[in-house]
C-alpha cells in the first residue's frame, strides 16, 4: 500500500534542504508501508495507491515527546489552583497521585493513559515516552510499566520518583535498585531518577542509575528542576541519553552538557504550570548543547499533552527561534531516545509525519492554541482530524 502526499506548502525534513530544518519546497512524499519511500519533485512522483492532498499545508516529522508520565489516576486541579494563588511547587503532590494510582484498576489506568496518547496524537505526536513513577512499590511500578508498554516502546522505570510516604529512604533505594528494578526491567527501555531537593541525592541517584545500566537500561535523569544540584553532572558522567528539565544550571553544568552526548530536554509546560523561571535555552544552544523539547505531561507540574503548546512557549518565553523549537520537538526528541528512524523525513525513515492546516512551521508558535494539525500519519497509517473549516469568508464579509 503506497500513499502520495502532494500539494505540500513546505516540507520540514530535518535532513537535506535549507537551514536547520532542511526545508524543501515543491516536493512530494511517497510512503510505502510504514516507511518513507521517496521524496522529490511532484511532477516526477511515482504512481501510488492513494493520494493525500496537503492543501498547501506544511508537512513535518511527527513530534517526538520524549518525556511524559501518563500512567496515573485522578488529577490535581486543586493543587494547580492553589499554586496560581501563590503556593510554591515542591513535588509533594506526587504522593497524592501515588495514592490514587494504587487504588485504580488496571483498566482505569489503561483508559486514562490511552486517552492521553490519543490526545497527544491529535496534536501531532507520533512517538511518546511513558514513565512509571506513581506506583512506588514493586507491584504497582511493574503494572504501570506493563500498561505503558501496551502504548509505547519507549518506556521508562521511574521507581525513584520520590520516597513513598512512610518508607525509610535508604531501604527504599535498596528496593528500587533491587527487586523493583528486577520486576520492571522486562517492560522498560530506560531508567530515570528524580535527582533534586526533596527527592533523591547524588549518591542515591548514582546507585539506582548504575544498577539500571547493569540491567541493560538506558539512562535519563530528572535533573536540576527545582534547584542547582548534581543531576546534570551525574547524567553526563554516567552517559545518560538525556538530562531533563535543566532549569537551574551552573556554568559547569552547561559546559559538561556541551562536551557530551547527553541531550538537555527542556519542559516549558512545567515552568508554565508551576509559574517558575524558564530554563535558559539560548545559553544552552549558544554553548553547543543539543536541546530537545517535551511536554512532561503529568497531573501535577504540567498537565498538557500538546507539543505545539510547548513549541509556542519555547519560542515566546525561552527565546528559541521557531526553527530551533520545531527541530527540538522532532529531531531533538529522537536523539534523546537514541532513535534515527524518527524525527526526520528521508527515504527509509519511519512514515511518522504531520500535515498542518498552515503553510509553514512558523505558524505553530505564531498561532498558539489553534488546532493546526490537519492529519497525522503514524507508521504510514493516516488519521484525519477535523479538516479545515469550510471557507465561509465570503459569507462573513459580504
Ligand atoms: O517531571 N519532577 C518530578 N516529576 C514530575 C512531576 C510529577 C508530579 O508533580 O506529579 C515532573 O515535573
Ligand atoms: Fe517529569
Tab-separated table of C-alpha atoms and ligand atoms in Angstrom:
chain	number	residue	atom	x	y	z
A	1	UNK	CA	0.000	0.000	0.000
A	2	UNK	CA	1.572	3.330	-1.080
A	3	UNK	CA	0.436	6.903	-0.396
A	4	UNK	CA	1.450	10.026	-2.296
A	5	UNK	CA	1.371	13.275	-0.292
A	6	UNK	CA	1.464	16.298	-2.556
A	7	UNK	CA	0.481	19.953	-2.722
A	8	UNK	CA	2.847	20.460	0.241
A	9	UNK	CA	3.475	24.107	1.184
A	10	UNK	CA	6.772	23.370	2.931
A	11	UNK	CA	8.435	20.096	3.856
A	12	UNK	CA	10.436	20.010	7.096
A	13	UNK	CA	12.895	17.139	6.643
A	14	UNK	CA	15.489	17.815	9.401
A	15	UNK	CA	17.711	16.316	6.733
A	16	UNK	CA	18.787	17.611	3.344
A	17	UNK	CA	17.407	21.039	2.479
A	18	UNK	CA	17.605	24.625	3.634
A	19	UNK	CA	18.650	25.623	7.134
A	20	UNK	CA	18.365	23.779	10.425
A	21	UNK	CA	15.036	22.232	9.408
A	22	UNK	CA	16.182	21.035	5.983
A	23	UNK	CA	13.255	22.843	4.363
A	24	UNK	CA	12.180	21.764	0.885
A	25	UNK	CA	9.509	23.194	-1.385
A	26	UNK	CA	7.786	21.908	-4.488
A	27	UNK	CA	8.302	18.341	-3.411
A	28	UNK	CA	6.008	15.390	-2.810
A	29	UNK	CA	6.455	12.442	-0.439
A	30	UNK	CA	5.649	8.806	-1.115
A	31	UNK	CA	5.021	6.446	1.792
A	32	UNK	CA	5.161	2.689	1.358
A	33	UNK	CA	4.006	0.582	4.247
A	34	UNK	CA	5.441	2.096	7.410
A	35	UNK	CA	8.367	3.877	5.720
A	36	UNK	CA	9.102	6.962	3.631
A	37	UNK	CA	9.907	5.554	0.178
A	38	UNK	CA	10.591	8.662	-1.887
A	39	UNK	CA	10.874	12.464	-1.690
A	40	UNK	CA	11.235	14.502	-4.878
A	41	UNK	CA	9.659	16.907	-7.352
A	42	UNK	CA	5.901	16.391	-7.514
A	43	UNK	CA	5.931	16.033	-11.291
A	44	UNK	CA	8.226	13.009	-11.010
A	45	UNK	CA	6.305	11.236	-8.242
A	46	UNK	CA	5.825	7.518	-8.837
A	47	UNK	CA	2.294	6.146	-9.139
A	48	UNK	CA	0.685	5.381	-5.763
A	49	UNK	CA	-2.397	3.593	-4.456
A	50	UNK	CA	-3.710	6.584	-2.548
A	51	UNK	CA	-3.225	10.366	-2.522
A	52	UNK	CA	-3.275	12.861	0.317
A	53	UNK	CA	-3.653	16.483	-0.767
A	54	UNK	CA	-1.803	18.576	1.829
A	55	UNK	CA	-3.763	21.601	0.620
A	56	UNK	CA	-0.691	23.821	0.669
A	57	UNK	CA	-0.044	22.953	4.321
A	58	UNK	CA	3.374	22.332	5.828
A	59	UNK	CA	4.428	18.717	6.400
A	60	UNK	CA	6.671	17.949	9.385
A	61	UNK	CA	8.096	14.863	11.052
A	62	UNK	CA	5.689	13.750	13.788
A	63	UNK	CA	6.553	15.240	17.165
A	64	UNK	CA	8.703	13.083	19.439
A	65	UNK	CA	7.576	13.680	23.017
A	66	UNK	CA	10.461	12.163	24.943
A	67	UNK	CA	9.221	12.864	28.489
A	68	UNK	CA	5.729	12.046	29.761
A	69	UNK	CA	4.185	10.498	32.860
A	70	UNK	CA	0.925	9.027	31.578
A	71	UNK	CA	0.153	6.133	33.909
A	72	UNK	CA	-1.760	7.653	36.803
A	73	UNK	CA	-5.256	8.152	38.180
A	74	UNK	CA	-7.030	11.303	39.274
A	75	UNK	CA	-5.950	14.872	38.732
A	76	UNK	CA	-4.560	17.713	40.854
A	77	UNK	CA	-6.548	20.658	39.583
A	78	UNK	CA	-6.986	21.971	43.135
A	79	UNK	CA	-3.204	21.943	43.631
A	80	UNK	CA	-2.842	23.907	40.380
A	81	UNK	CA	-5.447	26.401	41.568
A	82	UNK	CA	-3.607	26.864	44.874
A	83	UNK	CA	-0.341	27.374	43.004
A	84	UNK	CA	-1.828	30.048	40.822
A	85	UNK	CA	-2.939	31.728	44.058
A	86	UNK	CA	0.679	31.790	45.276
A	87	UNK	CA	1.590	28.339	46.666
A	88	UNK	CA	5.011	27.027	45.511
A	89	UNK	CA	5.517	23.716	43.643
A	90	UNK	CA	7.585	21.242	45.664
A	91	UNK	CA	6.785	17.884	44.095
A	92	UNK	CA	4.950	16.937	47.302
A	93	UNK	CA	1.714	16.330	45.359
A	94	UNK	CA	3.305	13.290	43.690
A	95	UNK	CA	2.231	11.294	46.769
A	96	UNK	CA	-1.414	12.283	46.181
A	97	UNK	CA	-1.240	10.795	42.688
A	98	UNK	CA	0.515	7.697	44.040
A	99	UNK	CA	-2.408	7.012	46.391
A	100	UNK	CA	-4.950	7.445	43.560
A	101	UNK	CA	-2.916	5.304	41.165
A	102	UNK	CA	-2.516	2.423	43.616
A	103	UNK	CA	-6.281	2.434	44.204
A	104	UNK	CA	-7.147	2.373	40.480
A	105	UNK	CA	-7.861	-0.757	38.430
A	106	UNK	CA	-5.650	-1.782	35.508
A	107	UNK	CA	-8.439	-0.804	33.144
A	108	UNK	CA	-8.794	2.651	34.651
A	109	UNK	CA	-5.063	3.267	34.283
A	110	UNK	CA	-5.096	1.859	30.748
A	111	UNK	CA	-8.042	4.013	29.743
A	112	UNK	CA	-6.529	7.200	31.151
A	113	UNK	CA	-3.105	6.640	29.594
A	114	UNK	CA	-4.736	5.665	26.276
A	115	UNK	CA	-6.835	8.818	26.326
A	116	UNK	CA	-3.685	10.931	26.774
A	117	UNK	CA	-1.833	9.126	23.981
A	118	UNK	CA	-4.810	9.768	21.662
A	119	UNK	CA	-4.930	13.401	22.769
A	120	UNK	CA	-1.202	13.766	22.003
A	121	UNK	CA	-1.656	12.097	18.612
A	122	UNK	CA	-4.351	14.572	17.631
A	123	UNK	CA	-1.758	17.258	18.301
A	124	UNK	CA	0.851	15.724	16.035
A	125	UNK	CA	2.807	13.474	18.400
A	126	UNK	CA	3.796	10.159	16.833
A	127	UNK	CA	6.247	8.911	19.477
A	128	UNK	CA	5.715	9.319	23.200
A	129	UNK	CA	7.926	8.137	26.022
A	130	UNK	CA	5.973	6.934	29.075
A	131	UNK	CA	7.349	6.718	32.608
A	132	UNK	CA	6.182	4.831	35.635
A	133	UNK	CA	6.628	6.621	38.957
A	134	UNK	CA	3.189	6.765	40.562
A	135	UNK	CA	3.226	3.192	41.878
A	136	UNK	CA	6.330	3.286	44.078
A	137	UNK	CA	6.065	-0.334	45.162
A	138	UNK	CA	7.123	-3.426	43.233
A	139	UNK	CA	3.647	-4.442	42.134
A	140	UNK	CA	2.348	-1.002	41.132
A	141	UNK	CA	5.530	0.064	39.342
A	142	UNK	CA	5.567	-3.195	37.356
A	143	UNK	CA	1.903	-2.890	36.396
A	144	UNK	CA	2.397	0.775	35.413
A	145	UNK	CA	5.157	-0.290	33.041
A	146	UNK	CA	3.157	-3.217	31.669
A	147	UNK	CA	0.382	-0.787	30.791
A	148	UNK	CA	2.854	1.779	29.417
A	149	UNK	CA	4.361	-0.934	27.204
A	150	UNK	CA	0.969	-1.579	25.630
A	151	UNK	CA	1.063	2.017	24.385
A	152	UNK	CA	4.720	2.720	23.593
A	153	UNK	CA	8.094	1.036	23.079
A	154	UNK	CA	9.722	3.966	24.844
A	155	UNK	CA	9.040	3.111	28.465
A	156	UNK	CA	10.965	4.327	31.497
A	157	UNK	CA	11.244	2.915	35.003
A	158	UNK	CA	10.914	5.837	37.458
A	159	UNK	CA	10.574	3.960	40.755
A	160	UNK	CA	12.878	6.695	42.084
A	161	UNK	CA	10.337	9.484	41.668
A	162	UNK	CA	10.040	10.244	45.404
A	163	UNK	CA	10.390	8.151	48.561
A	164	UNK	CA	6.835	6.979	49.291
A	165	UNK	CA	5.183	8.137	52.491
A	166	UNK	CA	6.213	6.015	55.470
A	167	UNK	CA	9.310	4.463	53.831
A	168	UNK	CA	12.884	4.797	55.023
A	169	UNK	CA	14.904	6.467	52.206
A	170	UNK	CA	17.863	4.043	52.418
A	171	UNK	CA	15.611	0.985	52.395
A	172	UNK	CA	13.574	2.418	49.528
A	173	UNK	CA	16.681	2.996	47.379
A	174	UNK	CA	17.700	-0.620	48.004
A	175	UNK	CA	14.234	-1.780	46.964
A	176	UNK	CA	14.303	0.326	43.783
A	177	UNK	CA	17.696	-0.972	42.630
A	178	UNK	CA	16.906	-4.497	43.766
A	179	UNK	CA	13.599	-6.293	43.416
A	180	UNK	CA	11.682	-3.346	41.923
A	181	UNK	CA	14.204	-2.962	39.107
A	182	UNK	CA	14.146	-6.722	38.527
A	183	UNK	CA	10.346	-6.726	38.214
A	184	UNK	CA	10.250	-3.627	35.995
A	185	UNK	CA	13.238	-4.059	33.685
A	186	UNK	CA	11.455	-6.512	31.345
A	187	UNK	CA	8.954	-3.769	30.452
A	188	UNK	CA	11.369	-0.825	30.362
A	189	UNK	CA	13.923	0.529	27.908
A	190	UNK	CA	15.095	3.308	30.236
A	191	UNK	CA	15.652	4.074	33.920
A	192	UNK	CA	15.181	7.580	35.335
A	193	UNK	CA	15.692	9.201	38.759
A	194	UNK	CA	14.283	12.477	40.094
A	195	UNK	CA	17.562	13.913	41.413
A	196	UNK	CA	16.552	17.072	43.234
A	197	UNK	CA	15.693	18.659	46.561
A	198	UNK	CA	13.048	16.571	48.312
A	199	UNK	CA	13.661	13.569	46.037
A	200	UNK	CA	16.978	11.688	45.583
A	201	UNK	CA	20.535	12.881	46.259
A	202	UNK	CA	23.720	12.254	44.293
A	203	UNK	CA	24.697	9.002	45.965
A	204	UNK	CA	21.191	7.528	45.749
A	205	UNK	CA	20.818	8.594	42.126
A	206	UNK	CA	24.171	7.101	41.175
A	207	UNK	CA	23.316	3.800	42.880
A	208	UNK	CA	19.978	3.463	41.061
A	209	UNK	CA	21.218	4.545	37.641
A	210	UNK	CA	24.231	2.251	37.883
A	211	UNK	CA	22.010	-0.704	38.770
A	212	UNK	CA	19.723	0.124	35.832
A	213	UNK	CA	22.669	0.362	33.457
A	214	UNK	CA	23.920	-3.040	34.612
A	215	UNK	CA	20.497	-4.434	33.654
A	216	UNK	CA	20.915	-3.001	30.171
A	217	UNK	CA	18.612	0.004	30.553
A	218	UNK	CA	19.479	3.381	29.043
A	219	UNK	CA	19.701	6.327	31.433
A	220	UNK	CA	17.629	9.516	31.779
A	221	UNK	CA	17.642	11.930	34.719
A	222	UNK	CA	15.142	14.458	36.089
A	223	UNK	CA	17.891	16.983	36.750
A	224	UNK	CA	18.093	20.493	38.200
A	225	UNK	CA	14.357	21.216	38.055
A	226	UNK	CA	13.884	22.776	41.487
A	227	UNK	CA	17.472	23.675	42.423
A	228	UNK	CA	21.028	23.553	41.165
A	229	UNK	CA	22.467	20.207	42.133
A	230	UNK	CA	24.344	17.145	40.955
A	231	UNK	CA	21.745	15.821	38.455
A	232	UNK	CA	23.146	17.198	35.218
A	233	UNK	CA	26.764	16.405	36.077
A	234	UNK	CA	25.780	12.862	37.011
A	235	UNK	CA	23.785	12.437	33.799
A	236	UNK	CA	26.834	13.427	31.755
A	237	UNK	CA	29.242	11.333	33.822
A	238	UNK	CA	27.129	8.186	33.521
A	239	UNK	CA	26.418	8.699	29.810
A	240	UNK	CA	22.682	9.369	30.141
A	241	UNK	CA	20.849	9.948	26.879
A	242	UNK	CA	19.053	12.912	28.405
A	243	UNK	CA	19.100	15.334	31.327
A	244	UNK	CA	15.556	16.604	31.675
A	245	UNK	CA	14.314	19.981	32.974
A	246	UNK	CA	17.737	21.750	33.262
A	247	UNK	CA	16.047	24.756	34.821
A	248	UNK	CA	18.771	25.714	37.319
A	249	UNK	CA	22.215	25.255	35.774
A	250	UNK	CA	25.705	26.367	36.779
A	251	UNK	CA	28.288	27.246	34.111
A	252	UNK	CA	29.962	23.912	34.850
A	253	UNK	CA	26.657	22.117	34.100
A	254	UNK	CA	26.301	23.909	30.755
A	255	UNK	CA	29.904	23.143	29.813
A	256	UNK	CA	29.527	19.500	30.834
A	257	UNK	CA	26.433	19.142	28.617
A	258	UNK	CA	28.140	20.905	25.707
A	259	UNK	CA	31.030	18.465	25.764
A	260	UNK	CA	28.823	15.362	25.952
A	261	UNK	CA	26.326	13.229	24.059
A	262	UNK	CA	23.687	13.959	26.720
A	263	UNK	CA	20.766	15.983	25.372
A	264	UNK	CA	19.184	18.733	27.503
A	265	UNK	CA	15.435	18.104	27.378
A	266	UNK	CA	13.548	21.269	28.237
A	267	UNK	CA	9.993	21.026	29.549
A	268	UNK	CA	8.453	24.504	29.406
A	269	UNK	CA	4.994	23.175	30.298
A	270	UNK	CA	6.361	22.557	33.806
A	271	UNK	CA	7.603	26.118	34.227
A	272	UNK	CA	4.318	27.408	32.821
A	273	UNK	CA	2.214	25.333	35.226
A	274	UNK	CA	4.397	25.911	38.261
A	275	UNK	CA	4.938	29.599	37.448
A	276	UNK	CA	8.708	29.130	37.600
A	277	UNK	CA	11.529	30.760	35.667
A	278	UNK	CA	12.131	29.060	32.318
A	279	UNK	CA	15.415	27.288	31.551
A	280	UNK	CA	17.925	29.369	29.624
A	281	UNK	CA	17.584	27.692	26.243
A	282	UNK	CA	19.571	30.408	24.466
A	283	UNK	CA	22.575	29.890	26.671
A	284	UNK	CA	22.426	26.124	26.135
A	285	UNK	CA	22.077	26.334	22.361
A	286	UNK	CA	24.689	29.070	22.005
A	287	UNK	CA	27.136	26.945	24.031
A	288	UNK	CA	26.623	23.993	21.696
A	289	UNK	CA	24.276	21.814	23.781
A	290	UNK	CA	21.757	19.681	21.891
A	291	UNK	CA	18.282	20.632	23.083
A	292	UNK	CA	15.011	18.691	22.948
A	293	UNK	CA	11.520	19.839	23.872
A	294	UNK	CA	8.930	17.596	25.533
A	295	UNK	CA	5.656	18.028	27.410
A	296	UNK	CA	6.390	16.360	30.790
A	297	UNK	CA	2.672	15.520	30.655
A	298	UNK	CA	1.665	14.623	34.243
A	299	UNK	CA	-1.181	15.569	36.570
A	300	UNK	CA	0.975	17.776	38.807
A	301	UNK	CA	3.563	20.013	37.227
A	302	UNK	CA	2.497	20.032	33.559
A	303	UNK	CA	-0.883	18.631	32.573
A	304	UNK	CA	-0.549	19.183	28.835
A	305	UNK	CA	-0.047	16.658	26.046
A	306	UNK	CA	0.460	19.406	23.477
A	307	UNK	CA	3.818	19.688	21.727
A	308	UNK	CA	2.580	22.730	19.734
A	309	UNK	CA	1.902	24.477	23.053
A	310	UNK	CA	5.435	23.664	24.249
A	311	UNK	CA	6.877	24.935	20.962
A	312	UNK	CA	4.983	28.198	21.386
A	313	UNK	CA	6.283	28.593	24.973
A	314	UNK	CA	9.840	27.804	23.876
A	315	UNK	CA	9.700	30.455	21.179
A	316	UNK	CA	7.957	33.171	23.151
A	317	UNK	CA	9.405	32.638	26.614
A	318	UNK	CA	12.678	30.750	26.091
A	319	UNK	CA	13.894	32.746	23.107
A	320	UNK	CA	14.266	29.772	20.826
A	321	UNK	CA	13.678	30.525	17.148
A	322	UNK	CA	10.657	28.753	15.633
A	323	UNK	CA	13.059	26.563	13.649
A	324	UNK	CA	15.046	25.628	16.777
A	325	UNK	CA	11.857	24.785	18.651
A	326	UNK	CA	10.439	22.604	15.865
A	327	UNK	CA	13.801	20.866	15.481
A	328	UNK	CA	13.999	20.250	19.245
A	329	UNK	CA	10.450	18.814	19.252
A	330	UNK	CA	11.229	16.365	16.440
A	331	UNK	CA	14.905	15.534	15.785
A	332	UNK	CA	15.861	16.587	19.334
A	333	UNK	CA	13.374	14.200	20.919
A	334	UNK	CA	14.530	11.404	18.617
A	335	UNK	CA	18.107	11.981	19.727
A	336	UNK	CA	17.169	11.664	23.398
A	337	UNK	CA	15.601	8.303	22.597
A	338	UNK	CA	18.681	7.381	20.558
A	339	UNK	CA	16.499	6.715	17.532
A	340	UNK	CA	17.461	7.514	13.949
A	341	UNK	CA	14.298	6.167	12.321
A	342	UNK	CA	12.114	9.023	13.626
A	343	UNK	CA	12.353	12.816	13.866
A	344	UNK	CA	13.457	13.190	10.227
A	345	UNK	CA	11.791	12.731	6.869
A	346	UNK	CA	14.045	10.942	4.411
A	347	UNK	CA	13.780	7.721	2.427
A	348	UNK	CA	13.933	4.761	4.806
A	349	UNK	CA	12.696	6.734	7.828
A	350	UNK	CA	9.535	5.707	9.615
A	351	UNK	CA	6.459	7.270	7.982
A	352	UNK	CA	5.555	9.357	11.032
A	353	UNK	CA	4.519	12.804	9.915
A	354	UNK	CA	2.026	15.547	10.397
A	355	UNK	CA	0.249	17.827	7.925
A	356	UNK	CA	-0.555	21.319	9.170
A	357	UNK	CA	-3.518	23.491	8.353
A	358	UNK	CA	-0.976	26.253	7.802
A	359	UNK	CA	1.662	26.902	5.141
A	360	UNK	CA	4.775	26.833	7.349
A	361	UNK	CA	6.216	25.586	10.636
A	362	UNK	CA	6.262	29.222	11.823
A	363	UNK	CA	2.532	29.044	12.408
A	364	UNK	CA	2.944	26.590	15.304
A	365	UNK	CA	4.241	29.424	17.505
A	366	UNK	CA	2.639	32.274	15.567
A	367	UNK	CA	-0.883	30.880	16.105
A	368	UNK	CA	-0.708	29.445	19.637
A	369	UNK	CA	-3.659	27.492	20.924
A	370	UNK	CA	-5.108	26.948	17.450
A	371	UNK	CA	-5.701	23.333	16.335
A	372	UNK	CA	-3.423	23.353	13.288
A	373	UNK	CA	-2.955	19.607	12.911
A	374	UNK	CA	-4.890	18.522	9.833
A	375	UNK	CA	-3.641	14.978	9.528
A	376	UNK	CA	-1.169	12.627	11.178
A	377	UNK	CA	0.476	9.555	9.679
A	378	UNK	CA	1.848	7.095	12.205
A	379	UNK	CA	3.714	4.080	10.841
A	380	UNK	CA	2.281	5.099	7.478
A	381	UNK	CA	-1.321	4.916	8.685
A	382	UNK	CA	-3.291	8.145	8.284
A	383	UNK	CA	-5.714	9.532	10.816
A	384	UNK	CA	-7.801	12.547	9.985
A	385	UNK	CA	-8.607	15.274	12.419
A	386	UNK	CA	-11.299	17.887	11.963
A	387	UNK	CA	-10.454	19.065	8.486
A	388	UNK	CA	-10.170	22.755	7.739
A	389	UNK	CA	-13.438	24.541	8.368
A	390	UNK	CA	-15.399	25.241	5.209
A	391	UNK	CA	-14.480	28.562	3.657
A	392	UNK	CA	-17.106	30.949	4.989
A	393	UNK	CA	-15.091	34.081	4.247
A	394	UNK	CA	-17.449	35.222	1.549
A	395	UNK	CA	-20.495	34.804	3.719
A	396	UNK	CA	-18.857	36.585	6.638
A	397	UNK	CA	-17.632	39.533	4.654
A	398	UNK	CA	-20.427	40.118	2.188
B	1	LIG	O1	8.774	15.987	35.864
B	1	LIG	N1	9.679	16.379	38.857
B	1	LIG	C1	9.244	15.282	39.024
B	1	LIG	N2	8.265	14.698	38.351
B	1	LIG	C2	7.305	15.391	37.545
B	1	LIG	C3	6.195	15.956	38.346
B	1	LIG	C4	5.338	14.940	38.871
B	1	LIG	C5	4.174	15.451	39.664
B	1	LIG	O2	4.152	16.598	40.172
B	1	LIG	O3	3.241	14.629	39.757
B	1	LIG	C6	7.983	16.419	36.662
B	1	LIG	O4	7.727	17.635	36.734
B	2	LIG	FE1	8.888	14.597	34.544
